[in-house]
Each structure stands twice: as structure tokens, then as C-alpha cells.
Amino acid sequence: MPRNHVEVPGVVDYLSILNEDGKVDEELDPDLPKELLREFHRKMVLSRRFDERLLRLQREGKVGTFAPIRGQEAAQIGTVSCLEKEDWLVPAFRETAALIWRGASLSDIFLFNAGFNEGGRIPEEANVLPIAIPVATQILHAVGIAYAIKYRKRDQIVLTYFGDGATSEGDFHEGLNFAGVAGLPVVFVCQNNQYAISMPREKQTKSRTIAQKAFAYGIPGVQVDGNDVLAVHTVAREAAQRARGGGGPTLIECVTYRLAVHTTADDPTKYRSQKEVDEWEKREPLIRLQKYLRQRGILDDQAVNSDEEEAARQIDEAWKATKDRIDELTDPLAMFDYLMADLPPYTKEQKEAFERFLATREAD
Amino acid sequence: MPRNHVEVPGVVDYLSILNEDGKVDEELDPDLPKELLREFHRKMVLSRRFDERLLRLQREGKVGTFAPIRGQEAAQIGTVSCLEKEDWLVPAFRETAALIWRGASLSDIFLFNAGFNEGGRIPEEANVLPIAIPVATQILHAVGIAYAIKYRKRDQIVLTYFGDGATSEGDFHEGLNFAGVAGLPVVFVCQNNQYAISMPREKQTKSRTIAQKAFAYGIPGVQVDGNDVLAVHTVAREAAQRARGGGGPTLIECVTYRLAVHTTADDPTKYRSQKEVDEWEKREPLIRLQKYLRQRGILDDQAVNSDEEEAARQIDEAWKATKDRIDELTDPLAMFDYLMADLPPYTKEQKEAFERFLATREAD
Amino acid sequence: MPNLTMIEAIRMALRQEMRNDDSVVILGEDVGVDGGVFRVTDGLLDEFGPERVIDTPLAESLIGGCSVGMAIYGLRPVCEMQFSGFSYLGFHQIESHASRFRRRSQGRFQIPMVVRMPYGAGVRALEHHSESKEIYYAHTPGLKMVIPSGPRKARALLLAAIRDPDPVIFFEPKAVYRAFREEVPDREEVFPIGESEIVREGKDLTMIAYGAMLHRAMEAAELLDKEDGVGAEVIDLLTISPLDDSKFCESARKTGHVVIVHEAPRSFGAAAEIMARLIEKSFYYLEAPIERVTGFDIHIPYFAREQEYLPSRDRIVSAARRTLEK
Amino acid sequence: MPNLTMIEAIRMALRQEMRNDDSVVILGEDVGVDGGVFRVTDGLLDEFGPERVIDTPLAESLIGGCSVGMAIYGLRPVCEMQFSGFSYLGFHQIESHASRFRRRSQGRFQIPMVVRMPYGAGVRALEHHSESKEIYYAHTPGLKMVIPSGPRKARALLLAAIRDPDPVIFFEPKAVYRAFREEVPDREEVFPIGESEIVREGKDLTMIAYGAMLHRAMEAAELLDKEDGVGAEVIDLLTISPLDDSKFCESARKTGHVVIVHEAPRSFGAAAEIMARLIEKSFYYLEAPIERVTGFDIHIPYFAREQEYLPSRDRIVSAARRTLEK
Ligand SMILES: Cc1ncc(C[n+]2csc(CCOP(=O)(O)OP(=O)(O)O)c2C)c(N)n1
Ligand SMILES: Cc1ncc(C[n+]2csc(CCOP(=O)(O)OP(=O)(O)O)c2C)c(N)n1
Ligand SMILES: [Mg+2]
Ligand SMILES: [Mg+2]
């Protein structure tokens, strides 16, 4: 039966620049400045090693459950590196590399993971939100910040991260829809790492790509090889420019893979094969970047070693500092801090009663 | 910069068969059986007049706030008429015509609108849900019923209604996504009546059509002239067949217009012009159907009169019956009915205490 | 002094504070062009423009979560849930974020947002439009929960709420919206959050109420005075959380008899916490069991019977007599 | 009789009832292939297949709302919220629909669904993973709210919950999940919802607790016995709503002294309602102010300090001594 057609955007771009061997598609090479590329390397090394250390500390019982980033470093560094200092970063819970790029204190992250609220501290000058654990809910905070930026006519943008699983939550929908209709300066970065805990991407949604979900909101959507830092950065730079220029939001789908456990409480053998993991190990972003940098003569063995040593040093120092801080954080009454600007009277009574109780306990 | 393209469905079909003058596009005429067309007319007349009566009763203070359907009769009758008796209907709150098609008792609807829970009664044999007031939330019930049907391998489908505003809610997203990935037998009917209270469709979402939101879930989406009962029925029949045949869900966008107030508490002059309303009055579905039926020789003045008289009779009778029922519903203790299978002890104590209080009140 | 309905008084607070402080923005469904379904925000769009009076898409979680983001940036969003019965669609943004950002960021971010919503029964509305579930918010640490009972206090408390550095849930008794007028001073008047008020003095009985039910308590007090010669002290809570237990505990120490009135369901309702505080702080002065006159532990019935569900003057009087007889 | 952890006991109930009744289906995030993040549903996918053990997309409102639809059709969905702290994303489906369909349809539809979720602190988890906000559900008419404290009761109550014709919110104390084992009879054992249990008899003091806190109350009772010669009667609530006030009111009439323990924040918590009932039903027998030993009115701190937040044995003992001295 013949019908009229309404044209709607029907194509999702997919960008890939580096192949699995780190060979670049010359035509697409964005030719980024050497110093930037070198910084990509430094921060990817640091993030990788920091993540490994956290995992070790967790296995030793020194920190609690956390969400490793192994394999997703390019997706994070490639995107976050498009932000200016004044821009806002709104993370989910698996963005250690992005936080490190933005200058987060490694010791704070250690402390947070050791179970201390103090580790969640955000320094005054940093336009970064604390990590958000309820999936997808942070998207709305990014949208609110973007609205405020637009209202204040500031030259800032917002970038927010979330996973493939997050796209099934209502908050994803409500956030992208409003950002679209209000034309807000925000970049939505979906790290499609193929799983939401045990749930594979294909069972999460029937849409062929996550990028195409953008069409539901009348905004551009693009898919990119998330383990290819050049491609990720290229796509993100475009989106950031669009946002900065008043062109509104973009949804970026970084196709990547979580090489490690979901969190340290997870057993991936329940839901995926080693073979699959091995396949993705081959596409792992750090080695790919290293191959490319060596080809371009930006990196040699010595540089790699120096980046590795510097990372190890920073991590060691941070953990040492963290242990000292933990030794000092002995006052249980600190849990009453920062509830509100002023502690309400009845809560204060509870605090005082607890203080008296502690005193008798110590007296015993 | 050259990129690879990922093809995703990029076309929304738009179907229209009757033009504003009720002239049919011969090529597209689905040539529906005369008796069905005549029934369309009867029920559209009945719904229209019932709606008018409710409005009058509301203005007289005899019923409370309600949501008129004027202008949306074709969108409802055209879709609901694709259901078989055993199929399930999951309404929102503006589907009086669809409920009437499914045999709802007019007196129950009157009673409900007069503020009595008893009017919400669903007869044992009717596979219809009570109206749902929290916007979009009923979509998930439709999805759950559809899942159960599939699990039980029954030959049934579900049809659910919601408005253009509802598409902004998270529940819309969560429901369509799961229906898509689980391949459920459900038809999603969006009555895009151009407004969510005062919010025009263009400010609700930036997507060009609502139908294209289907692509986010990997399911078909189609747009139809919602004031053209032939086109609506054609599209809905296709969707129902798809659902019945195991082809999964469809999103139908019926482009229509709310000719009356949002609810009887609403003042539309705050947000739209009379001119706009007048434009849409011209596309009003009942007259359009009548013109077509006259052209096809299915309807003449006498038939119109007889349908009108029958509607008036049913409505009068129902209201009379309702008044009698109201006179009988004097027991305030009925509010404790149907809380749970058994009233919990403390609630029972409350009921008994209230009963004693009422007794003393009467004694005074 | 203008003589205002609660709707007008709330609008006055919004308008004055928006003139005062350009970080105040309003967002919600139909708050702009329509002026709100109860006309609370009527005229504000014209004065302050669509960037400050924001008609949002139909999405409560967006409204809550976007407000959190705005507050993080330094704005003072006053968002509206069209009815408290629909606020649950955005409840997680309030519970998990609005209430926690100060804590989570260790003081870097504060969330000076207000969530306004009409609550309560009595206007012959549809299902979900008559709810009184203040407990969901009052039990959540990090939130303040305010319920004014009349125009003047509504204005003064809303000003306090907007200026508060922490999130405030602001329930507006819709039954009071247009029920009566009060003189509301043009000059700025702020009433502190966290303070209750003795609105009628008495030495025989303490009655505690808030929102629309305050007026029923007052009627009951008058009747008790006239018919029984009983002097009821009536306390208007005004803030549910943090609960001001000082005034009612003191009053109970004086009277020994207490009646608590609210329209929310009884079990796990606000009256229970008030009773707990009375036990903790005035136990030895209580002369008889405290009486609760509340909504029943059922869903509020549709409007034909809502008045039977609500605590009536006579139910309050009867409870008062019961406790006084003991 | 097998000796089971609470996880195994819950799984046993699910498996037995799924074998019994093919209208029972399970749905939630990671409940299938993964067997649940705590392994509660481990093995059920293999036995019952993906149509009955449904891995849903990551969407809590879907999980709640879809269960409502399934229940309307006649299934008995047992859905899982991965942690109670994430259940708020679907709260409106529970408040506005699960609890209301029987009422709304005047008996035509009932909602025999169970919403299982781990709650509570004590497993060194992340933010939102240690919440104890049973009040949100307990205050909602039309819902039942159950919290078992050990494996055997968990199994027997879950069977009752699945068979219940009305929606049951089933909180599982994750601190108890693997904490100890109990003999759980293979044969069917059902414990009625709405009944509390005296788990330790005593004549001097009534202690009321539930969930993980029951065990701390028991420890405190033992210590009081040994050190003070005080006989504490300990009552395990088991059902929070509808609250069984018969046993604790009777016990209080005997002892005159009451301590209530829960890990939820104090204000507007379950202890308040218990105190209210005691006032209403045992007022004249109370010899001293009732003591609440609860979580503080703050967000539970991250895990390094969670044990300081939780009621400890010693805090309970100290409260007991305080009330007994009066
Ligand atoms: C609202 C909510 N529901 C459930 C969880 C438990 N949970 C934590 S991470 C996760 C999966 C997230 O998947 P995805 O969005 O793909 O992010 P990824 O973990 O892969 O980075 C779930 C279900 C949560 N944190 N928040
Ligand atoms: C969750 C929720 N939020 C707000 C409301 C108040 N409300 C009732 S109808 C409506 C607009 C609905 O618009 P739409 O979905 O387009 O349906 P229509 O009324 O046009 O049929 C609103 C905001 C509600 N009922 N439910
Ligand atoms: Mg993922
Ligand atoms: Mg509409």
C-alpha cells in the first residue's frame, strides 16, 4: 500500500581510525599535536596502573567494591580531553581515567574506595561531580548544569558518561529529550562496553546501535570505535564544538569492552567466555595507541618506561598518603558532618548522645 | 571526513486516506465491511454525545473533573476496533470512546466521574484495565500483560493508549524498550493531540515525529492521520496482525487534536488560539466519516437520526440509573472495601471505631 | 497589607524573590504559559521570561534531577510537581541526590532547591490528586519538609525555603489554596524553617496539626471551648522535618493530654513521631493515652467520600473528649 | 533438614514454589544468567528457563510495572530490585499501582506480586547499597512489608508472600545473607504474614527488633542477662506492615520497659509507630520512657564507619539500662 514518507535522520556514522594493529587510516588521521598524544599515553598508563593497584588492594581487603576501567581508557581519555578547564564533567562510576585526566587526587580516590566519605571531597576549583552510583540518574544533573550554563550565558559545556545498560533507564530518556528540545550544551557519552553486569548489549535493547537512540530526541547520534583514542577524540571534539557553538547536544556511542570484572563482587565466567574476552584483548586501546605513537615516532621504549615509572611513583605516593589519612580519620562523629548547612536539633541530640556513649565506651 | 554508515530504519510512514472533506483516496481505500463502518459511526456518535453530556453534568456540578475526548474519536475507534474480544485494552484517562467500543457501562463511567470508587468496577469478563491517571505508567502494565500472554502462549494481544506528553516520561521508554527486545504482542497507540495540557507538541520533544521514537527500540513506528478513521484502522490492523503473528510491537502515532479543554479544570485560551482550534474543527473526524459514508451510500439522514436517538436514549438511561445508584451508595464504610483480600487488624479497628463514631453522630 | 489567598501569597513570594535574586528559576509542567494548573505561577512568565520560568516536558524525574544540576551550578531552582501524587516518578532524584550532594561532595556542592507541590484532599479531585504522603520526604535525611497552613505563613516559609542552602520539600494544602484570605505584608517577611507555632493557647489539652487539618483542629478547639469549657492549645507544626518538638513537648507537660491530627494514613505517619518525641521528652507528664485523628490506613477514596475519610471537626472533638475523660 | 544460609533458604522457597505453580515467574536485573548479584536465584534459569527467569533491561520502573501487568493477567511475579536503594526508581509503580489495583478495579484484579530486595548495612558496600527505608513501603496502604531475620523464617515468609493475593515487599537483610546457617525443613513450611514472634522470653524488659538488628538485640539480651540479671523478652517483628501490635503490647504490659531497635534513621521510623501503638494500647503499663536505638538521622556513612552508625550491642545495652533505671 503506497504511503507518504516522512524523512527522519536514518544514518548513524561509525568512525574508526586506528585498526587493531595500531595502523592508522591516513585519510582519517586527525593529526593531533604530539604533546596531546603523549599526554594521552601518560594518562592511559597512569589510569591502567592505578586501576590495577585498586584491584590488588581490593583483593587484599584494603579497599572495598569498585568498578575497574580496564579496556575503556581510550573511550574516556579521548572524550574528556575535549573539555576546557571550566567545563563540567559528570561521571557515572566507571570513569577513573576521565577523573584522573581532570586532575582528581589519586589519594582521594583511594580513600573513597577505602570506605571514607572524605574521599568524595571535590576540590573548590574542580568542575567535576562526585561519582553517581544509581545508573543513569546523573544524566539529569548534567542537563541541569547545562541549562544553568545556557541561562548564565557562560562559555562552558558539560560532558556526562553512562553505560550501555544506562540507556534503558527512564532518566536517560528524560534527560536527552529535554537537552534536545532546550538545545543544551552537553555531550552525552555512552561507554557501550557490551555488558551491564551480566546483561549483554543485545538483550538490553533491540535497537541496532545505541547511537540511533538520538533520533528519538531530534539530536545527532554517532558511533565510534571506543578503543581507538584518535577516533573517539575526533568525534568528541566535534560534539564539544557543536555544544560550545550553540548547536545543542550530541549522543556519542563508544563501542568498547569491559575487559575486567564488572565490580570486584562480580564473576564474569557466569556470563561470558574467555574466548570473547581474548578477542577484545586484541583490540585493547593502550597497546594500540602505543603502536601508533611508535609509528609516528612519538614514543620509544624509554618514553614508555618513563611514563610507567612516573605512574608507579604517583600511585605509591598516593597510597602511602592515603594510609596516613586513614590513620587520622578515627573520629566516628565525622559521620554527622555535611548533612545540612546546620545540623537539626534532634540530630544534634543524637550526635551528643552518641558522643556520651563513646566516652563511656572508652572509659570501660 | 569520510565515515562508514550504519543503516538504521530512517523512514516513518504517514498514512492518510480520507481528506478533510471526507473524500477518499481510492487507491488507499481499505474497503472495510459496511457493517463495521456503520458501527464506527454508531460508536463515534455515542461517544461524542456521551462526552458532551459529561461536560454538561460537570458544569452543573454533578460530576467532577474529567478529560473530554472531542476530536479524538477516530483515533480511538479506529484502533480499538482491531481488537478481538479476548484481547486486552490498557487505557490512559482520555479513552472514553475506546472504552465504549469495548462495552463499558455508561453508568459505571458516570458513577466514576461522580466520585465513587464503585464506578471503577471492571466486569469479570472484560479484559480492560481501569483508567490510569499517572501519565505513561500504564504502558508498563500493557507490557507485563503482553509478556504473560506470550508466556502462556495465548492468542491475545494488548493495545495501550497514551498521549504525546506521555512520550517524555521514563516509563514510555522503559516499556517500549522491553517490549522491543522481548518481542511482545502489544500495540502502542500514541494519541498525539498536539498538547499536554498547555505544552504544545513542539516543545515536548525535538524529534520531528513521535513515530520515529520507535527506532530507539528497534521496532516499527508509523504516523497516521488520527482524524481519519479509515487510515487509523488500516494502520492499527497491520500492527495488530504483526503482534498476533509474533512480529512484536509497533508504535502508532495518531496525529489528532484535542478540540475541547484538557480537563474541565483547564482554560485553553491561556495557551492556544481560537483560530487554531477552528482549523482543526474542519478536520474533525465524525463529520469526515459521515461524508465518506454518505458518498458510499452507507449513511443517510435517517440513519444519522436513528444513531443519534439511540445514543441519546442510552445516555439518558445510564444517567438515570446512575442517579439511583448514587442514592443507594450512602455507606461511608465502603471506603474500606477492596484494600486487600483481608482487612488488616489495625485497619479493621479503625473501621470499627469509625463505625461507632458514625453511630453516635447519627444518634445526635 | 494586601488580603491574599494562599495561591496569591505563594506567587507573591516567588515574584519578590525572583526580582531579588536572578539565580531563582522556576521549572515544572505547565508553570509557564499556563501559569500552573492552580495558577500559582500566573504572570511570572511574562515578567521573567521563558528562561527563568521553564515549561518542562512531562517528566518528573527530569524536573527533580535537572533542578539538582541547576542547584549544583549555583542557581536556586524552585521546581513544581503538579501534584504530590506524581512526585514519586522523580522520588529517586530527591532521595538519592538532592538530599545527598552536600554530603557526597563533602561540602563543595550544596543543593538550595525547593520542590513545591500541592498535596492533600478536599477539592473533589481525581485519584492521586489528594495524597498526603509527607512521610516519604520527612523520613529522608538531608531534606527539609514544610507544610504551611495559611497564606501569610506560606509566603514567609517559601521565602525561607528559597533562601535555604539545603533542599526543601514544600507541600501546599490545595484545600486551603483559595479557601480564605489573609493579610500578607508587602514588606519582606520570613518565617524560619524548623519552628512550630502556638496558634491558640490553652491549658487543658494540646492539639497538634498542620496544613489543611490545622483549620479543623481550630474548629474543634472552638467547639470544645464553647461546649465543654475546655481550653485547647493548638500547635501548627509548619515544618514536619526537622520536627520542632520543643513547643509541643512543653505544651504537653502543661496539659497532660494530647490529640494529633493529620490527613495522611495513620500507621507510620507523622503523629507517630510526635508521640515518640512526647514519650522521650514529656513522658512523666502524660496523663492519658495520646489520641490520633488521621486519615485511615487505606487509599483515600474518590471524592464522593473524601470528607468521610478526612478527620472532621467532630472526630477531633470526640477524640479530645475521649482523652480528657481518662 | 538441610542447614542453609539465608540465600540458600530463599532460593529453596523460590525453587519449590516455581515447581509447585507455573504462574510464578522471576524477573529483575541479572537474576538469570548471573543468578543474581548475591546468587539468590542461582540455578533457577537452568531449571525453569528464560521465560520464567527473566533478565530484564536495566530499568526498575519496568521491573515493578511489568510485574503489575503480569499479576493482573494472573501470574505471580517475584521481582527483584537489585538493592533497595535503587527501588525508588520504580517507587511510583508500587505506590500508585501495585498497591491500588484491587481497589481501583473493585476486586476484579488482584496483584499477587512480591518485590524482593536486599536492604541494610553491614557488608562494606557502596553508597545506596546499605539503605533501610522500609517506611516508604510500610506507610503505603495496600502493601505488605516483610523483613525476615534468619534463613528459616525467610523461607517460610517468602512462601507466604508468593501465595499472598496482595503485593508484598520483601526486604532481605543482606548482612544476614551468609552470616549463619539454620536448619530449614525440606517439607513445606509457611509462616503467616502479619505475625511477630517472641524469640526470647523475659519478664523485665521488652526488646523489639527485626531484620539484621534482631541479632544485635539478642546479643544485648544475653549480655543483660549475664551481667545485670535482667530478663529481656525479645520480639522479632517479621512483618512491618500490617504491624502485629498484639505481642509487643502484651509484653510491654508485663515488663513496663521497652527498647526498640532498627537500623533505619530514627525520625519517622518504624520505632515511632511501635511507640504509638504502645501508647494507644498499653499506656498505663509503661513505667519509663521507651528507648529507641536506631540509625541516626543522617545518611548512612560509607563503609569505614557503617558499624558506628548501626545500633551496636553496647548501644542497645546502654539504652536498656537507661530505661530500667527509671
Ligand atoms: C538504578 C540502579 N539500578 C541498579 C544498579 C546496580 N548496578 C550497578 S552497575 C549496573 C550495570 C550498569 O551497566 P552499564 O550502564 O552498562 O554500565 P557499566 O557497568 O557496564 O559500566 C547495575 C545494574 C545501580 N547501580 N543503579
Ligand atoms: C505522572 C503525571 N504527571 C503529571 C500529571 C498531570 N497531568 C495530567 S494529564 C497531563 C498531560 C498529559 O498529556 P498527554 O500525554 O499529551 O495526554 P493528553 O492529556 O493530551 O491526552 C498532565 C501533565 C499526571 N496525570 N501524571
Ligand atoms: Mg556496560
Ligand atoms: Mg496530548
PDB file of C-alpha atoms and ligand atoms in Angstrom, chain A residues 67-68 72 92-95 132-137 162-167 169 191-199 204 258 262-263, chain D residues 29-30 37 58-60 82-83 85-87 89 129, ligand 1:
ATOM      1  CA  ALA A  67      34.345  -0.786  39.141  1.00  0.00           C
ATOM      2  CA  PRO A  68      37.511  -1.348  37.100  1.00  0.00           C
ATOM      3  CA  GLN A  72      37.842   1.652  28.472  1.00  0.00           C
ATOM      4  CA  ALA A  92      28.935   7.664  36.426  1.00  0.00           C
ATOM      5  CA  PHE A  93      31.005   5.196  38.471  1.00  0.00           C
ATOM      6  CA  ARG A  94      33.471   3.743  35.979  1.00  0.00           C
ATOM      7  CA  GLU A  95      35.389   6.778  34.827  1.00  0.00           C
ATOM      8  CA  ALA A 132      26.980   8.661  40.739  1.00  0.00           C
ATOM      9  CA  ILE A 133      26.002   5.123  41.529  1.00  0.00           C
ATOM     10  CA  PRO A 134      22.291   4.947  40.666  1.00  0.00           C
ATOM     11  CA  VAL A 135      22.540   4.141  36.982  1.00  0.00           C
ATOM     12  CA  ALA A 136      21.667   6.938  34.523  1.00  0.00           C
ATOM     13  CA  THR A 137      20.476   9.326  37.204  1.00  0.00           C
ATOM     14  CA  PHE A 162      26.982   6.412  31.255  1.00  0.00           C
ATOM     15  CA  GLY A 163      26.946   2.796  30.170  1.00  0.00           C
ATOM     16  CA  ASP A 164      25.006   0.752  27.649  1.00  0.00           C
ATOM     17  CA  GLY A 165      22.778  -0.503  30.438  1.00  0.00           C
ATOM     18  CA  ALA A 166      22.007   3.048  31.463  1.00  0.00           C
ATOM     19  CA  THR A 167      20.265   3.689  28.170  1.00  0.00           C
ATOM     20  CA  GLU A 169      16.602   3.716  32.323  1.00  0.00           C
ATOM     21  CA  GLN A 191      30.500   3.777  27.007  1.00  0.00           C
ATOM     22  CA  ASN A 192      28.962   0.747  25.419  1.00  0.00           C
ATOM     23  CA  ASN A 193      31.203  -1.845  27.000  1.00  0.00           C
ATOM     24  CA  GLN A 194      28.874  -4.656  25.846  1.00  0.00           C
ATOM     25  CA  TYR A 195      27.595  -5.551  29.294  1.00  0.00           C
ATOM     26  CA  ALA A 196      25.518  -4.260  32.139  1.00  0.00           C
ATOM     27  CA  ILE A 197      26.851  -6.637  34.751  1.00  0.00           C
ATOM     28  CA  SER A 198      25.760  -9.923  33.120  1.00  0.00           C
ATOM     29  CA  MET A 199      23.371  -8.467  30.582  1.00  0.00           C
ATOM     30  CA  GLN A 204      19.494  -4.678  26.670  1.00  0.00           C
ATOM     31  CA  ARG A 258      34.965  -4.103  29.796  1.00  0.00           C
ATOM     32  CA  HIS A 262      32.009  -5.581  36.470  1.00  0.00           C
ATOM     33  CA  THR A 263      32.960  -4.836  40.028  1.00  0.00           C
TER      34      THR A 263
ATOM     35  CA  GLU D  29      18.419  -7.327  36.662  1.00  0.00           C
ATOM     36  CA  ASP D  30      20.945 -10.176  36.457  1.00  0.00           C
ATOM     37  CA  VAL D  37      24.400 -10.431  42.277  1.00  0.00           C
ATOM     38  CA  LEU D  58      18.269  -2.089  33.497  1.00  0.00           C
ATOM     39  CA  ALA D  59      15.033  -0.366  34.430  1.00  0.00           C
ATOM     40  CA  GLU D  60      13.439  -0.522  37.869  1.00  0.00           C
ATOM     41  CA  GLN D  82      18.986  -5.338  42.918  1.00  0.00           C
ATOM     42  CA  PHE D  83      19.290  -3.188  46.057  1.00  0.00           C
ATOM     43  CA  GLY D  85      18.398   1.804  47.415  1.00  0.00           C
ATOM     44  CA  PHE D  86      17.561   1.559  43.712  1.00  0.00           C
ATOM     45  CA  SER D  87      13.934   0.615  44.186  1.00  0.00           C
ATOM     46  CA  LEU D  89      13.340   4.483  40.508  1.00  0.00           C
ATOM     47  CA  HIS D 129      23.730  -0.234  48.898  1.00  0.00           C
TER      48      HIS D 129
HETATM   49  C1  LIG E   1      19.399   2.388  39.296  1.00  0.00           C
HETATM   50  C2  LIG E   1      20.376   1.293  39.506  1.00  0.00           C
HETATM   51  N1  LIG E   1      19.986   0.029  39.355  1.00  0.00           N
HETATM   52  C3  LIG E   1      20.851  -0.980  39.545  1.00  0.00           C
HETATM   53  C4  LIG E   1      22.142  -0.725  39.894  1.00  0.00           C
HETATM   54  C5  LIG E   1      23.129  -1.874  40.102  1.00  0.00           C
HETATM   55  N2  LIG E   1      24.121  -1.818  39.010  1.00  0.00           N
HETATM   56  C6  LIG E   1      25.295  -1.215  39.181  1.00  0.00           C
HETATM   57  S1  LIG E   1      26.163  -1.115  37.741  1.00  0.00           S
HETATM   58  C7  LIG E   1      24.950  -1.933  36.892  1.00  0.00           C
HETATM   59  C8  LIG E   1      25.118  -2.187  35.427  1.00  0.00           C
HETATM   60  C9  LIG E   1      25.424  -0.938  34.695  1.00  0.00           C
HETATM   61  O1  LIG E   1      25.590  -1.237  33.338  1.00  0.00           O
HETATM   62  P1  LIG E   1      26.091  -0.131  32.330  1.00  0.00           P
HETATM   63  O2  LIG E   1      25.169   1.045  32.370  1.00  0.00           O
HETATM   64  O3  LIG E   1      26.277  -0.786  31.009  1.00  0.00           O
HETATM   65  O4  LIG E   1      27.486   0.371  32.914  1.00  0.00           O
HETATM   66  P2  LIG E   1      28.802  -0.500  33.139  1.00  0.00           P
HETATM   67  O5  LIG E   1      28.683  -1.093  34.487  1.00  0.00           O
HETATM   68  O6  LIG E   1      28.877  -1.506  32.058  1.00  0.00           O
HETATM   69  O7  LIG E   1      29.894   0.500  33.086  1.00  0.00           O
HETATM   70  C10 LIG E   1      23.897  -2.255  37.732  1.00  0.00           C
HETATM   71  C11 LIG E   1      22.707  -2.993  37.311  1.00  0.00           C
HETATM   72  C12 LIG E   1      22.508   0.614  40.068  1.00  0.00           C
HETATM   73  N3  LIG E   1      23.748   0.963  40.429  1.00  0.00           N
HETATM   74  N4  LIG E   1      21.609   1.603  39.855  1.00  0.00           N
END
